[in-house]
Amino acid sequence: MTTENVPVVEKIMNANDQIAMINRKKLDDAGVFAINIMASPGSGKTSTILRTIEDLAPDVRIAVIEGDTAPVTIDSDKVKALGIPAVQINTGGSCHLDAPMFSRGLEQVDLANIDLLIIENVGNLICPAGFMLGSHANVVVASIPEGDDKPYKYPNIYRGIEVMIINKMDLLPYVDFDMDYFRKGVQILNNDAVFFNISCKTGEGVSEWTSWLKNRIQQQKELAK
Amino acid sequence: MTTENVPVVEKIMNANDQIAMINRKKLDDAGVFAINIMASPGSGKTSTILRTIEDLAPDVRIAVIEGDTAPVTIDSDKVKALGIPAVQINTGGSCHLDAPMFSRGLEQVDLANIDLLIIENVGNLICPAGFMLGSHANVVVASIPEGDDKPYKYPNIYRGIEVMIINKMDLLPYVDFDMDYFRKGVQILNNDAVFFNISCKTGEGVSEWTSWLKNRIQQQKELAK
C-alpha cells in the first residue's frame, strides 16, 4: 500500500467514526475500559449501573457519562449519591449520543484516575445503534416485561453488541417471556454476544456480569502497559 | 387578512405538517376517527390494540396501520388474526412514522368501510413526538415496569397527547412505581390528558378506555354528517 491510498481510506470513515477512533485512543492510552450501555426506556440501565458500582467500587475506580434527551439529572444524581463522578450530556432532544458528544463528555472525566468508564446512552432501541462512540464494548440491557420479541422488531441494536444483559428476572413468574425465543432472536443477529440474566432488584446474576467486566478491565490495563 | 398573506402562512407549516393536514382532511371526509399510539418498545402498544379490537369489533369497524423499523409482520399478523385489516409500514430503520409514510398507508385502507383507524407508531419515546401524522388524538401507552420517572426524562412525547394509558397494572405489586409521581410528571407537561389505568393481561380498565374511544368515534361521525 502506498501513501497515496491513505486519504482514500480516511474518506471511507465518516466524521462520527473518525472522532470515535480519537476517543478510543484516548481511552486506550489511559488504560481505561469503556462500555456503552444501550436499552429501551425503563429496562433498567441506571439500576444496572448502580448495581455494577456497588459490586466493583472502590476496588475498581469508575466514572459514568449519562446521556439524556432532556436536561434532568435524575440518573446522574443517583450515580453521584454512590460517590462516583458522573458527567451529564444533554443531547437536546436527540435520540442518541454520538462521538462528538462523547468526546466533550470525556474532557470532563479524569481518565488518569479511573479504570472503568460507563456510558449510559439515551433510552432508545433504534438510534444509538448507528453511532459508534469509541467505547470498547456495546452492551444492551433488555428486561423481561418488555417482551421476548424485541430482537426481531429492533434488530440493528443487537448486531454490534458484545454483551446482552436480561434484567428484571424477578418478574419472570408474572410475565409471558420465552427465554429461548429471545436468545435465538439475538443469536441470529450476533452469535458472539455473551448473555447475563440478572435482577437489579434481588441482585441475582449481577456478580457473573461484574466478573466478566473485571476480566475485561484487567485485560485493558495490561494492553496499556 | 388579505390573500397576500396566504403564501406566508403556508410557509410557516413544514412539509410534514402540510401532508398531515391533507391526511386529516381525508379522515374527516370519511368520518373516520384516527388515533396515533406511541410508546417505548415493550410497553404493550400491540396488546392494547388487540384488547381494544376485542372490546369494540365488530360494532365498530376498525383498521390498523402498523409502523415498524424492521420488515417483520409480528404485530400486523396478530391484528389480522382477529379478522381486522392491517397495513404494515416499514420505516426502513427510521425511528418514527411521518405524515408522508402515513399518507401512503392510508391509500391502502378502505376508509369508506371503517369507523376507527388505529396507528401503531414505532416503539420509541423520543422521535415520534416530532412528527404530526394527521390523526385526531395522540395516545401514549406507558407500562408499570418501565418506571415512574419517564415523563421527567422523555418530556416531549407527553406534551401533545390526549390520552395517557398506563398498562401492566397487574405488575404493580411487584414493582416500585409511584403513581402520583408519574401522573404529576405528565400533568406538568400537559394538564388536559385523560388517564386510563389498564392491564391487557387481566382486562382491568380496558372498558373505560374503549368507552372514551366510542364517544369520540360517535362525535367524529356526527361532524362528518
Coordinates of C-alpha atoms in Angstrom, one line a residue, chain B residues 17-105:
Chain B
D17 CA -47.4 19.1 8.6
Q18 CA -48.8 20.1 5.3
I19 CA -49.2 16.4 4.4
A20 CA -50.6 15.7 7.8
M21 CA -53.3 18.3 7.2
I22 CA -54.2 16.5 3.9
N23 CA -54.3 13.2 5.8
R24 CA -56.6 14.7 8.4
K25 CA -59.0 16.0 5.8
K26 CA -59.2 12.6 4.2
L27 CA -60.1 11.0 7.5
D28 CA -62.6 13.8 8.3
D29 CA -64.3 13.5 5.0
A30 CA -64.8 9.8 5.6
G31 CA -65.9 10.3 9.2
V32 CA -63.1 8.1 10.4
F33 CA -61.6 8.7 13.9
A34 CA -57.8 8.1 13.9
I35 CA -55.6 7.6 16.9
N36 CA -51.8 7.6 16.9
I37 CA -50.4 5.2 19.6
M38 CA -46.9 5.9 20.7
A39 CA -44.8 4.2 23.4
S40 CA -41.5 2.8 24.4
P41 CA -40.7 -0.7 23.0
G42 CA -42.5 -3.3 25.1
S43 CA -45.0 -1.1 26.9
G44 CA -47.8 -3.0 25.3
K45 CA -49.0 -1.0 22.3
T46 CA -49.9 -4.1 20.3
S47 CA -51.6 -5.7 23.3
T48 CA -53.6 -2.5 23.9
I49 CA -54.7 -2.5 20.3
L50 CA -55.7 -6.2 20.4
R51 CA -57.7 -5.6 23.6
T52 CA -59.4 -2.6 22.0
I53 CA -60.4 -4.6 19.0
E54 CA -61.8 -7.4 21.1
D55 CA -63.9 -4.9 23.0
L56 CA -65.1 -2.8 20.1
A57 CA -65.4 -5.1 17.0
P58 CA -67.5 -5.9 15.1
D59 CA -69.8 -3.0 16.2
V60 CA -67.0 -0.6 15.5
R61 CA -65.3 -1.2 12.2
I62 CA -61.6 -1.0 12.7
A63 CA -58.4 -0.9 10.6
V64 CA -54.8 -0.8 11.9
I65 CA -51.6 0.8 10.4
E66 CA -48.5 -0.7 11.9
G67 CA -45.3 1.2 11.8
D68 CA -42.2 -0.9 12.2
T69 CA -38.5 -0.2 11.9
A70 CA -37.8 -3.6 10.6
P71 CA -39.6 -5.7 7.9
V72 CA -41.3 -8.0 10.4
T73 CA -45.0 -8.7 10.5
I74 CA -45.2 -9.9 14.1
D75 CA -47.7 -7.1 15.1
S76 CA -49.7 -6.9 11.9
D77 CA -50.1 -10.7 12.0
K78 CA -51.7 -10.5 15.4
V79 CA -54.1 -7.9 14.3
K80 CA -55.0 -9.9 11.1
A81 CA -55.6 -13.0 13.3
L82 CA -58.6 -11.1 14.8
G83 CA -60.0 -10.5 11.3
I84 CA -59.0 -6.8 11.2
P85 CA -57.3 -5.3 8.2
A86 CA -53.7 -4.3 9.0
V87 CA -51.4 -2.3 6.8
Q88 CA -47.7 -2.5 7.6
I89 CA -45.3 0.4 7.1
N90 CA -41.7 -0.4 7.3
T91 CA -39.8 2.8 8.1
G92 CA -36.5 1.3 6.8
G93 CA -34.7 1.8 10.1
S94 CA -36.2 5.2 10.9
C95 CA -37.3 5.7 14.5
H96 CA -40.8 7.1 13.8
L97 CA -43.6 7.4 11.2
D98 CA -44.1 10.7 9.4
A99 CA -47.0 12.2 7.5
P100 CA -45.9 11.0 4.0
M101 CA -45.5 7.4 5.3
F102 CA -48.9 7.6 6.9
S103 CA -50.3 9.0 3.7
R104 CA -49.0 6.0 1.7
G105 CA -50.5 3.7 4.4

